Coordinates of C-alpha atoms and ligand atoms in Angstrom, one line a residue:
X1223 CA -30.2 -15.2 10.2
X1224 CA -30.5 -14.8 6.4
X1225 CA -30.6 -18.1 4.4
X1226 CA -26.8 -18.2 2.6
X1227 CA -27.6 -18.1 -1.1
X1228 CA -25.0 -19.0 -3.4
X1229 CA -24.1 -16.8 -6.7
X1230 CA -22.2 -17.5 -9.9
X1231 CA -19.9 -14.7 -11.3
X1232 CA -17.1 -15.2 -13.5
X1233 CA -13.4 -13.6 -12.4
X1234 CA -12.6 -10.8 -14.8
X1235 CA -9.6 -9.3 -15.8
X1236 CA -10.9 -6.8 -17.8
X1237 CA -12.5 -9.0 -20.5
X1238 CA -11.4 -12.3 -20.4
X1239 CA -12.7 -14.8 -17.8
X1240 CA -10.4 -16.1 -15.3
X1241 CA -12.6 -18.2 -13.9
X1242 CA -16.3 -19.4 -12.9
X1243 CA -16.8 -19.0 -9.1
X1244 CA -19.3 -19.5 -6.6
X1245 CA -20.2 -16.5 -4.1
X1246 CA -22.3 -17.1 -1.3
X1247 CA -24.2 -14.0 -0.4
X1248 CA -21.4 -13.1 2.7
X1249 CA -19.4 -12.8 0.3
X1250 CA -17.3 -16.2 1.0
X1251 CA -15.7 -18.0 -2.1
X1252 CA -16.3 -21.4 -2.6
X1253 CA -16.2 -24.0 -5.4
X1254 CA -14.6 -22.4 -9.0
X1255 CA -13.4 -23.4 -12.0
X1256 CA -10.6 -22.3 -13.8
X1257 CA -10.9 -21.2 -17.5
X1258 CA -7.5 -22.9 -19.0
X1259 CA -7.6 -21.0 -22.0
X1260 CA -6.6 -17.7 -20.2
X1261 CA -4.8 -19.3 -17.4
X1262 CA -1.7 -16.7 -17.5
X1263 CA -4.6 -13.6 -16.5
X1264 CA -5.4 -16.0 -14.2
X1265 CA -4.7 -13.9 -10.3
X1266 CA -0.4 -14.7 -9.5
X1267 CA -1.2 -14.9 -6.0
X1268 CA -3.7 -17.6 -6.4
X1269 CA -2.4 -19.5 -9.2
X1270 CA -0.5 -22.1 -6.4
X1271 CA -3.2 -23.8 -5.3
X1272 CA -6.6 -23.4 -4.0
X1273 CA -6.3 -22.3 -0.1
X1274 CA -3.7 -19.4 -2.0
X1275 CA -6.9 -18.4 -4.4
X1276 CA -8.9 -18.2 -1.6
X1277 CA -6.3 -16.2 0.0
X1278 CA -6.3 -14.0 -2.7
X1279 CA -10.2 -13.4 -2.7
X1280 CA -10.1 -13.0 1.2
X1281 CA -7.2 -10.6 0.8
X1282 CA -9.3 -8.3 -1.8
X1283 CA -11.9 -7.2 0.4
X1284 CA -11.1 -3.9 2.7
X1285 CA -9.2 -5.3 5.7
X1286 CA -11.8 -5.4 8.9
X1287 CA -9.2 -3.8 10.8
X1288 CA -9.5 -0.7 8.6
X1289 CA -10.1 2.5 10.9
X1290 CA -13.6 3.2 10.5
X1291 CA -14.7 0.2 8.4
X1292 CA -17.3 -0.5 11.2
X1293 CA -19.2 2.7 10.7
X1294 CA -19.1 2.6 7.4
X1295 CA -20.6 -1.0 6.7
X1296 CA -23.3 0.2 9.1
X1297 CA -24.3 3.3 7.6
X1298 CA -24.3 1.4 3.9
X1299 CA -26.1 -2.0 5.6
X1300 CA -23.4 -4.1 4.5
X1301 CA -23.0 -7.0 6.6
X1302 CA -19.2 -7.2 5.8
X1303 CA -16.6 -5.6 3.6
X1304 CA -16.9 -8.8 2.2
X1305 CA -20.3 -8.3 0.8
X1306 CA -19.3 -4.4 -0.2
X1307 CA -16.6 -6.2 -2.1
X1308 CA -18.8 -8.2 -4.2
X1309 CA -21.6 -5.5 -4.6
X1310 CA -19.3 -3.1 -6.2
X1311 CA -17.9 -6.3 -8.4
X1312 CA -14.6 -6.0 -6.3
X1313 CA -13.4 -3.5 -8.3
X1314 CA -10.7 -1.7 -7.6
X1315 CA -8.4 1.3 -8.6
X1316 CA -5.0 -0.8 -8.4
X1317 CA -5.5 -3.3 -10.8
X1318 CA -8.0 -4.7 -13.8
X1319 CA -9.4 -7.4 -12.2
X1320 CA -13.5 -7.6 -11.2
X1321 CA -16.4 -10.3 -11.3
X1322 CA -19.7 -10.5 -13.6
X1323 CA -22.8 -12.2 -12.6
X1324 CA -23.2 -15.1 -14.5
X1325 CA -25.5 -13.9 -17.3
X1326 CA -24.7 -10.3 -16.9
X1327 CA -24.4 -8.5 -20.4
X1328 CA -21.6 -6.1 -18.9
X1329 CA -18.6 -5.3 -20.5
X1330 CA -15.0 -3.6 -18.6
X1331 CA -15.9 -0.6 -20.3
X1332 CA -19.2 -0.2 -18.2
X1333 CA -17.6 -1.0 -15.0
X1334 CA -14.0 0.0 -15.1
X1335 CA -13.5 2.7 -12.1
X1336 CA -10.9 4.2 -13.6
X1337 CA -13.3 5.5 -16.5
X1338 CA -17.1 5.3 -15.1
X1339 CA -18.3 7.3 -12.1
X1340 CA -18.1 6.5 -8.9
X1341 CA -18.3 8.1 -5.4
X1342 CA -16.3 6.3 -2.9
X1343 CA -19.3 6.4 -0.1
X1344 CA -17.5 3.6 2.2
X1345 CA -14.5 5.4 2.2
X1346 CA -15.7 8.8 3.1
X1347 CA -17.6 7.7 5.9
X1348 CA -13.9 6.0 7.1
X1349 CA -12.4 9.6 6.7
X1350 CA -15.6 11.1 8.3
X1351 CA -17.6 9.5 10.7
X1352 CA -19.1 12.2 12.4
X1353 CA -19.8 14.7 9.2
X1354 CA -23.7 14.3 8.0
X1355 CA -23.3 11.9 4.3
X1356 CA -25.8 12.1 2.2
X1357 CA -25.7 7.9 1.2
X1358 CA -28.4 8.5 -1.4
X1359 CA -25.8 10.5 -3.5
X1360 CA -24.9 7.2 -4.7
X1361 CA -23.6 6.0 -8.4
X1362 CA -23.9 2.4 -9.2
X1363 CA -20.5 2.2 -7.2
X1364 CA -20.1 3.6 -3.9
X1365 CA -16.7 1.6 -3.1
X1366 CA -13.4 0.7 -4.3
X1367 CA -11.7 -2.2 -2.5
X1368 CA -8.1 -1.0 -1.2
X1369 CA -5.8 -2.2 1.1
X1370 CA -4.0 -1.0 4.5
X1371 CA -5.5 0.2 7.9
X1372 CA -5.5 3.7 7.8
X1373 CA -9.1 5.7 6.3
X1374 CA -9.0 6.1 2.9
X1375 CA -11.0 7.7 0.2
X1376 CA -10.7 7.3 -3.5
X1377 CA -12.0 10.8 -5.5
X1378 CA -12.2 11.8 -8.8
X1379 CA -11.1 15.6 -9.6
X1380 CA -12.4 18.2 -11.7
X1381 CA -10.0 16.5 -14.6
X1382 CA -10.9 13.0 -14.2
X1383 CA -7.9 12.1 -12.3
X1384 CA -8.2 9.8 -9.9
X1385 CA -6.6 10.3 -6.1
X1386 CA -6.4 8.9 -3.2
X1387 CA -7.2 10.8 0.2
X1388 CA -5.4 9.0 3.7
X1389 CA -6.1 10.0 7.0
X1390 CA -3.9 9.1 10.1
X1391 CA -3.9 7.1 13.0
X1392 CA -4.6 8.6 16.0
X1393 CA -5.0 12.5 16.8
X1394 CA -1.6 13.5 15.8
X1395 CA -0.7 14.1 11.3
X1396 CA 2.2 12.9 11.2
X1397 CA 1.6 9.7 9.4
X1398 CA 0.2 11.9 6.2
X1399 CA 2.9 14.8 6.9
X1400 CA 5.9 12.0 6.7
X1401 CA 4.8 10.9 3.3
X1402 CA 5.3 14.8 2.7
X1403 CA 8.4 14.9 3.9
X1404 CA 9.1 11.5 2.2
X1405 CA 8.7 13.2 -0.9
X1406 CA 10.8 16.1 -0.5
X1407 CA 13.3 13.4 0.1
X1408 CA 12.9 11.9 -3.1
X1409 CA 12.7 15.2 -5.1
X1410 CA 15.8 16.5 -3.5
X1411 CA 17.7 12.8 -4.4
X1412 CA 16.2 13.7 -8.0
X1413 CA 15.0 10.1 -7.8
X1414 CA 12.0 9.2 -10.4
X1415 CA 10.3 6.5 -8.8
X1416 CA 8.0 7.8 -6.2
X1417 CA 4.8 8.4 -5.5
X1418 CA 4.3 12.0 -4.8
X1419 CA 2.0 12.9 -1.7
X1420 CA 0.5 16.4 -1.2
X1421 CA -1.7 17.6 1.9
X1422 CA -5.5 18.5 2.0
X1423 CA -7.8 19.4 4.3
X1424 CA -10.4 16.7 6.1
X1425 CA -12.5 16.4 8.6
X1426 CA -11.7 14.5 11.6
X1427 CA -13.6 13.3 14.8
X1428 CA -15.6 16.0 16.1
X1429 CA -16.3 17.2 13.3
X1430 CA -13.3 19.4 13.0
X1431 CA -10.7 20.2 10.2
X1432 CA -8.0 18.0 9.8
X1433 CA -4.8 17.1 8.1
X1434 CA -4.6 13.7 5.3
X1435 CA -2.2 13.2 2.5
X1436 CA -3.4 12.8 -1.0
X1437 CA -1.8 10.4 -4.0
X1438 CA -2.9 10.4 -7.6
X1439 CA -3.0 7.0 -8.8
X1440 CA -0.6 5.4 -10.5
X1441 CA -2.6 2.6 -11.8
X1442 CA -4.9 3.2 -15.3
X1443 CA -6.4 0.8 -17.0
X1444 CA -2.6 0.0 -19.2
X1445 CA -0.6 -0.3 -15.5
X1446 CA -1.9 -2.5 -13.0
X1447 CA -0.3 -3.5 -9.2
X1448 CA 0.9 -6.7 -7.8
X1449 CA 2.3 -6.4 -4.8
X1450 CA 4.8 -8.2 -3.0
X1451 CA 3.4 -10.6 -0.9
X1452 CA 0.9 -11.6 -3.9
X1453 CA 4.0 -12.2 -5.8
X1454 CA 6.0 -14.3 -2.9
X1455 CA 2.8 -16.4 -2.8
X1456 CA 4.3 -18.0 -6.5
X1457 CA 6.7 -19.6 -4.6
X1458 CA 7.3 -21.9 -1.8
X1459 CA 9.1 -20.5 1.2
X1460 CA 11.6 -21.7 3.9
X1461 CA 10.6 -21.9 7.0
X1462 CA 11.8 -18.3 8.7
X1463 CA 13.4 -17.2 5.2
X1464 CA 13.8 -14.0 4.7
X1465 CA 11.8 -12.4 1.8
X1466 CA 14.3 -11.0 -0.4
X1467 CA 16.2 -13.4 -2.2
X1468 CA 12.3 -15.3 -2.7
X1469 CA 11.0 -12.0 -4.0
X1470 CA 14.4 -11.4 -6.2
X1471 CA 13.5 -14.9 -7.6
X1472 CA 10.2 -14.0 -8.7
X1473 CA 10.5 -10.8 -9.7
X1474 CA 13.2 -12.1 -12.2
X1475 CA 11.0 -15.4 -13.5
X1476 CA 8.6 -12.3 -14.7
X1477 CA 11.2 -10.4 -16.5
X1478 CA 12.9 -8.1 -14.3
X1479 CA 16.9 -7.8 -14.7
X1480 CA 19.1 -8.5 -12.1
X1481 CA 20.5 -4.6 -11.6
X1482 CA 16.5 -3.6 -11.7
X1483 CA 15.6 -5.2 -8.9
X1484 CA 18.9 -4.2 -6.8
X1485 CA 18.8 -0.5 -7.6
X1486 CA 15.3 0.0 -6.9
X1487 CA 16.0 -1.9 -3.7
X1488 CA 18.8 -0.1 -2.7
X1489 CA 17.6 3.3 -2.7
X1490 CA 13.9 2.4 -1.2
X1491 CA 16.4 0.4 1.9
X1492 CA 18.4 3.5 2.4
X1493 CA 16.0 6.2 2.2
X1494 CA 13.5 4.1 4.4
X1495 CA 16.4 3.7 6.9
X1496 CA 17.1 7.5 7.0
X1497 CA 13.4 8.5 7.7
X1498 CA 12.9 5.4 9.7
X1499 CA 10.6 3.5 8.3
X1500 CA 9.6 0.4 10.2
X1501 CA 7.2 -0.6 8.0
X1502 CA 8.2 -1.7 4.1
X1503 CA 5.8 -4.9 4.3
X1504 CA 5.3 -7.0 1.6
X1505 CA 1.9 -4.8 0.9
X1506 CA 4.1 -1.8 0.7
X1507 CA 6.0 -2.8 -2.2
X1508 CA 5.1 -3.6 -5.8
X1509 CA 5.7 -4.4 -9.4
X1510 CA 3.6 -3.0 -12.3
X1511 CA 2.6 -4.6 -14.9
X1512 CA 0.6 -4.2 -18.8
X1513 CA -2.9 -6.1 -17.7
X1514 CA -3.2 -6.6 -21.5
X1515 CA 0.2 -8.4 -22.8
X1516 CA 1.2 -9.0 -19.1
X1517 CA 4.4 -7.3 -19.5
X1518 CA 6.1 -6.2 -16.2
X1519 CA 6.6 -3.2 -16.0
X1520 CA 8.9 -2.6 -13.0
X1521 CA 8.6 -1.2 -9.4
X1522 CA 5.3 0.5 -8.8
X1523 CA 6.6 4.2 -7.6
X1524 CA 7.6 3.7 -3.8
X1525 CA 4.4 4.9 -2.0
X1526 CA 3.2 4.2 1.7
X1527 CA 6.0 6.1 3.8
X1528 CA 4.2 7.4 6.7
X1529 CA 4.9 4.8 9.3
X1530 CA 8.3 6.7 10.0
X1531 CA 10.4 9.5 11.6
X1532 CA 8.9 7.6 15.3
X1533 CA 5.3 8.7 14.2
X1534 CA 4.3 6.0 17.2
X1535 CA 7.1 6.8 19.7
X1536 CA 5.6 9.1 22.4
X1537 CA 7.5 12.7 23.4
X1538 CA 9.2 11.5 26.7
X1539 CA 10.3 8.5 25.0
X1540 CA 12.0 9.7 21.8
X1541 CA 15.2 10.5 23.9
X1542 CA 15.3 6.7 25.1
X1543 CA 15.1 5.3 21.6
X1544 CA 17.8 3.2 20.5
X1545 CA 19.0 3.9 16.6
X1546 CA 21.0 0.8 16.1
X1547 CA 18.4 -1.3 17.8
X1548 CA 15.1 -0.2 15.8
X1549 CA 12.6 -3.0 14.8
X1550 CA 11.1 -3.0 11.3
X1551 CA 7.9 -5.4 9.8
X1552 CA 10.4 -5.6 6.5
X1553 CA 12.6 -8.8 5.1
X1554 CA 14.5 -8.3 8.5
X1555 CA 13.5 -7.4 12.2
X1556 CA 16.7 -5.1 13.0
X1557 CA 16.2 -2.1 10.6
X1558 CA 20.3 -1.2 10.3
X1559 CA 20.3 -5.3 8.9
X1560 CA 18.4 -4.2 6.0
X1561 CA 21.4 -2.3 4.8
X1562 CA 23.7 -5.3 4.9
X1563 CA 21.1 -5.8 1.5
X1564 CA 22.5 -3.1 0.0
X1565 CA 24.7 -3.5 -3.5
X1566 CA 25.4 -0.1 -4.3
X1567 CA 26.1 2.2 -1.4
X1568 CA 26.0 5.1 -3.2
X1569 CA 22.6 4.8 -4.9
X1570 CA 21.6 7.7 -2.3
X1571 CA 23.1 10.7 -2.2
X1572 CA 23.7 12.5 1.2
X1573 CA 24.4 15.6 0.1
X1574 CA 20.8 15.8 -1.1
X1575 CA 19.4 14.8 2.3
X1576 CA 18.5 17.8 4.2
X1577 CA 14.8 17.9 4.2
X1578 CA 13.3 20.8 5.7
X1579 CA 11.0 19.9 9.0
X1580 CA 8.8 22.6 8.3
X1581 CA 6.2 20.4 6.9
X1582 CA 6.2 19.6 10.7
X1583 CA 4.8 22.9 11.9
X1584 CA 1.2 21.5 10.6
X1585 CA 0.8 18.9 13.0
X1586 CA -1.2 19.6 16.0
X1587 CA 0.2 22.2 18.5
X1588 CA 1.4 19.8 21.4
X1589 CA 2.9 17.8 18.4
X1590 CA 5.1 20.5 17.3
X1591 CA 7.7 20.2 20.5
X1592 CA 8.5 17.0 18.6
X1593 CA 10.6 18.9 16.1
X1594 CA 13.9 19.4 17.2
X1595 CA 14.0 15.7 18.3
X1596 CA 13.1 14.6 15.2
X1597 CA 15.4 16.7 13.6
X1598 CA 18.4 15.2 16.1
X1599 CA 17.5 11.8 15.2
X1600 CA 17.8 12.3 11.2
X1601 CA 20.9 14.3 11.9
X1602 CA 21.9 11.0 13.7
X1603 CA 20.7 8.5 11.1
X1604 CA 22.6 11.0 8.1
X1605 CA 25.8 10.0 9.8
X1606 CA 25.3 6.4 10.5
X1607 CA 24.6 6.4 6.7
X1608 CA 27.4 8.4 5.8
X1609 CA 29.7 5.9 7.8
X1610 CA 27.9 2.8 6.3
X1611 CA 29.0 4.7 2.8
X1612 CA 32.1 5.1 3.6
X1613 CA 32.6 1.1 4.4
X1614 CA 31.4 0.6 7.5
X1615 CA 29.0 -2.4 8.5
X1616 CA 27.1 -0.5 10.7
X1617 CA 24.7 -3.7 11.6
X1618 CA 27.8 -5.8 12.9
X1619 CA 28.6 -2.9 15.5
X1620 CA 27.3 -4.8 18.4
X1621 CA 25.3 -8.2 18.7
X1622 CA 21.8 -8.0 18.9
Ligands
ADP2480 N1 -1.5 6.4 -5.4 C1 -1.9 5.2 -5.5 N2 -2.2 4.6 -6.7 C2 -2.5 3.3 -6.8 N3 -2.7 2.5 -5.8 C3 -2.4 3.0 -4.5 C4 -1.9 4.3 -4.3 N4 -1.7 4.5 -3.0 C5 -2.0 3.4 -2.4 N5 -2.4 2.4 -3.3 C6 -2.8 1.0 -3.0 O1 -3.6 1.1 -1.9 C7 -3.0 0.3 -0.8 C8 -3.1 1.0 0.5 O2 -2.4 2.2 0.5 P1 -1.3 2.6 1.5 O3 -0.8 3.9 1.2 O4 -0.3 1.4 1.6 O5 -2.2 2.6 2.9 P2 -1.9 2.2 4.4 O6 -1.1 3.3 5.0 O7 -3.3 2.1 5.0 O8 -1.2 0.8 4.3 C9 -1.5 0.1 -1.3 O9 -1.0 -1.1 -0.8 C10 -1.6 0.1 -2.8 O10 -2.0 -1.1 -3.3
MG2481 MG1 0.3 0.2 3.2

């Protein structure tokens, strides 16, 4: 085994040094030393205590678990996405943060992603195992560090805009075709806040043309993310709590009125409850903020919608699922308790609701028997929502 070496590199955001810290070469965190002078740009999610920092420096690198991460640390001789994490200075496309070698004459102008070349090498081979990648195209960067399982790619296009490509789970599209149909959800509601998916072409196993969804960012380097479970990570939990009141909490210590935080939730609880989506974790929500003055921002545009409309539930089985009984990774298990969050009932409107399923016709042929189901289900979910408008509880109907 290689002899663990240990490297120095100070925590950047952008230019200011958060903090000296030691590196071993796998990539593992261990002693550091906070710089007090710039202790408010020092990481939220770390700023408890120091299992919560090294938390926060586990929980930069690319999940394991991400679909095709295996391949792709192969191909690139990376031992872990750990050590691709520290080779591309953890930089990332979400937020200003990134470490120098101690000693390093480097500057966030020569590193920043979202201004310097890059070609996202680790993620393409995610997207595209089989396809033939040629890894010595390579720029000083050949990864940015993301979250979430699903393959991902970050590109630049012919106008310097950055995007982000996803690929799906499975054989089926209809992860990347719900954040489609997500979308035309939010246009139709004539809601501002969301992140606005299109379709493109990839290759998937085999070699064969596939379906993704694509995202422009909607970071730079004047907005930068937090998410949600970095932020709850400020704060100290009950045992079993749920989420919401916590997050409410923090999201007001940092700035954000009362009817901000309600509204936004409100719409992103009932919308996700009429497409069914079982999975608004704490990754899957979060604020915005100025990386310079540290002013917030507000909500990052609601993005990551594709775990919906029963993307997981087989063909035989859609018939047996039970509306009022669905199970969601969110502040609650029971999805229809999620509305009992709700302030403002009306925040949606459901005479802006009825999404075409064409988008649906793209998924792979034995897919497309799926349709009329899903259609069914929506149908059924529009007037749940319509009674829960019109006063009705619908999460007290029956005992779970
Ligand atoms: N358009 C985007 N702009 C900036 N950051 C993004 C964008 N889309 C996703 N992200 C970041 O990447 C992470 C993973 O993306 P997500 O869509 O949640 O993928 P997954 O479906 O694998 O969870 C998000 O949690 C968010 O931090
Ligand atoms: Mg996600």
């Amino acid at each position: 085994m290689a002899k663990k070496s240990v490297n120095e590199y100070y925590l950047m955001h952008k230019d200011i040094p958060v903090c000296l810290m030691e590196i071993s070469n796998d990539g593992t965190l261990g002693k550091y030393r906070k710089n007090n002078s710039a202790i408010e740009h020092f990481p939220l999610g770390g700023q408890m205590n120091d299992m919560k920092f090294h938390d926060w420096w586990k929980d930069r690198a690319i999940p394991k678990t991400r679909h095709g991460a295996k391949t792709a640390l192969q191909r690139l001789g990376y031992a872990s996405t750990n050590c691709a994490l520290v080779d591309n200075l953890a930089l990332s496309l979400s937020d200003c943060y990134w470490i120098k070698p101690r000693g390093a004459d480097l500057t966030w102008n020569d590193v920043n992603l979202f201004t310097n070349d890059f070609v996202d090498t680790f993620g393409e081979i995610t997207i595209n195992q089989d396809h033939l990648i040629d890894i010595r195209k390579k720029t000083r960067f050949n990864c940015a560090t993301s979250q979430g399982e699903l393959q991902k790619k970050w590109c630049i296009d012919d106008t310097g805009r950055r995007y982000m490509v996803k690929g799906n789970y499975g054989e089926s599209y209809q992860q990347s075709l719900n954040e489609l149909f997500a979308t035309e959800l939010h246009m139709q509601q004539g809601y501002s806040n969301y992140t606005k998916y299109t379709l493109t072409k990839l290759s998937v196993e085999g070699d064969m043309e596939g379906i993704g969804c694509l995202s422009y960012d909607f970071c730079s380097e004047n907005i930068e993310c937090i998410s949600a479970w970095e932020l709850l990570q400020t704060t100290k939990l009950k045992q079993n709590e749920s989420y919401f009141y916590p997050l409410k909490k923090v999201c007001m210590d940092i700035g954000m009125t009362e009817q901000a935080f309600h509204e936004f939730m409100d719409y992103q609880i009932m919308t996700d409850y009429l497409i069914s989506n079982t999975d608004r974790h704490m990754n899957n929500i979060a604020i915005m903020r100025n990386p310079d003055t540290l002013e917030l921002l507000g909500f990052a545009p609601i993005y990551d919608s594709g775990n919906s409309m029963f993307y997981n539930v087989p063909y035989e089985k859609l018939d047996s699922v039970k509306l009022d009984d669905i199970k969601t990774h969110s502040f609650v298990e029971r999805e229809c308790k999620l509305l009992s969050y709700v302030k403002n009932r009306n925040a949606v409107d459901l005479n802006k609701a009825q999404v075409s399923f064409d988008i649906y016709t793209n998924d792979i042929y034995e897919r497309q028997i799926r349709i009329p189901k899903l259609k069914a289900k929506y149908e059924q979910k529009l007037a749940r929502l319509s009674a829960f408008q019109a006063g009705k509880d619908i999460w007290k109907a029956r005992k779970f």
